[in-house]
């Protein structure tokens, strides 16, 4: 959240869902509640599955969920497709 507040607004944010100071679920909620961040796409990375973490998908939650261990080719392909669409990735 500190990064978003002090840098230009990105179009895509990649979140580790098990962060030490603010967990991913709270971070997703904070981003989705803030009108300044409307339209940001959120990609989640976690060792837990999306249902266990109780993070919604879509407009109120994350746009994509990547489970660990990551498939590097799929992960890179998804990020590349977003970058080609002209998104600013943070």
C-alpha positions as semicolon CSV with decimal commas, in nm:
position;residue;x (nm);y (nm);z (nm)
1;X;0,000;0,000;0,000
2;X;0,290;0,230;0,074
3;X;0,432;0,165;-0,273
4;X;0,100;0,246;-0,442
5;X;0,070;0,569;-0,244
6;X;0,415;0,692;-0,345
7;X;0,451;0,581;-0,709
8;X;0,258;0,630;-1,033
9;X;-0,055;0,416;-1,050
10;X;0,011;0,080;-1,216
11;X;-0,244;-0,117;-1,416
12;X;-0,135;-0,453;-1,269
13;X;-0,015;-0,544;-0,919
14;X;0,140;-0,879;-0,832
15;X;0,070;-0,972;-0,468
16;X;0,216;-1,240;-0,247
17;X;-0,088;-1,336;-0,041
18;X;0,112;-1,419;0,274
19;X;0,300;-1,097;0,341
20;X;0,439;-1,018;0,687
21;X;0,296;-0,672;0,770
22;X;-0,037;-0,681;0,586
23;X;-0,179;-1,004;0,454
24;X;-0,288;-1,037;0,095
25;X;-0,660;-1,050;0,171
26;X;-0,646;-0,717;0,358
27;X;-0,434;-0,567;0,081
28;X;-0,683;-0,675;-0,187
29;X;-0,969;-0,523;0,016
30;X;-0,781;-0,196;0,067
31;X;-0,700;-0,164;-0,303
32;X;-1,055;-0,246;-0,411
33;X;-1,206;0,007;-0,165
34;X;-0,988;0,294;-0,286
35;X;-1,141;0,479;-0,585
36;X;-0,793;0,593;-0,694
37;X;-0,704;0,230;-0,765
38;X;-1,020;0,141;-0,958
39;X;-0,941;-0,079;-1,255
40;X;-0,607;-0,208;-1,130
41;X;-0,570;-0,577;-1,210
42;X;-0,451;-0,785;-0,917
43;X;-0,254;-1,105;-0,965
44;X;-0,215;-1,320;-0,654
45;X;0,063;-1,567;-0,578
46;X;0,025;-1,809;-0,288
47;X;0,106;-2,154;-0,159
48;X;-0,256;-2,175;-0,038
49;X;-0,547;-2,203;-0,276
50;X;-0,786;-1,917;-0,342
51;X;-1,084;-2,079;-0,168
52;X;-0,886;-2,144;0,151
53;X;-0,766;-1,782;0,159
54;X;-1,126;-1,664;0,100
55;X;-1,023;-1,402;-0,151
56;X;-1,289;-1,330;-0,411
57;X;-1,214;-1,332;-0,781
58;X;-1,305;-1,050;-1,018
59;X;-1,387;-0,683;-0,956
60;X;-1,399;-0,718;-0,577
61;X;-1,099;-0,947;-0,551
62;X;-0,810;-1,072;-0,762
63;X;-0,815;-1,108;-1,137
64;X;-0,582;-1,408;-1,150
65;X;-0,455;-1,656;-0,894
66;X;-0,120;-1,831;-0,933
67;X;-0,056;-2,124;-0,699
68;X;0,291;-2,211;-0,578
69;X;0,492;-2,382;-0,695
70;X;0,461;-2,164;-1,001
71;X;0,481;-2,297;-1,352
72;X;0,740;-2,046;-1,478
73;X;0,631;-2,065;-1,842
74;X;0,262;-2,010;-1,763
75;X;0,339;-1,734;-1,516
76;X;0,569;-1,548;-1,757
77;X;0,320;-1,595;-2,041
78;X;0,035;-1,443;-1,839
79;X;0,245;-1,146;-1,731
80;X;0,370;-1,092;-2,089
81;X;0,014;-1,094;-2,223
82;X;-0,080;-0,820;-1,977
83;X;0,230;-0,615;-2,066
84;X;0,152;-0,646;-2,438
85;X;-0,194;-0,507;-2,367
86;X;-0,021;-0,185;-2,262
87;X;-0,051;-0,224;-1,886
88;X;0,196;-0,071;-1,641
89;X;0,309;-0,355;-1,416
90;X;0,424;-0,289;-1,057
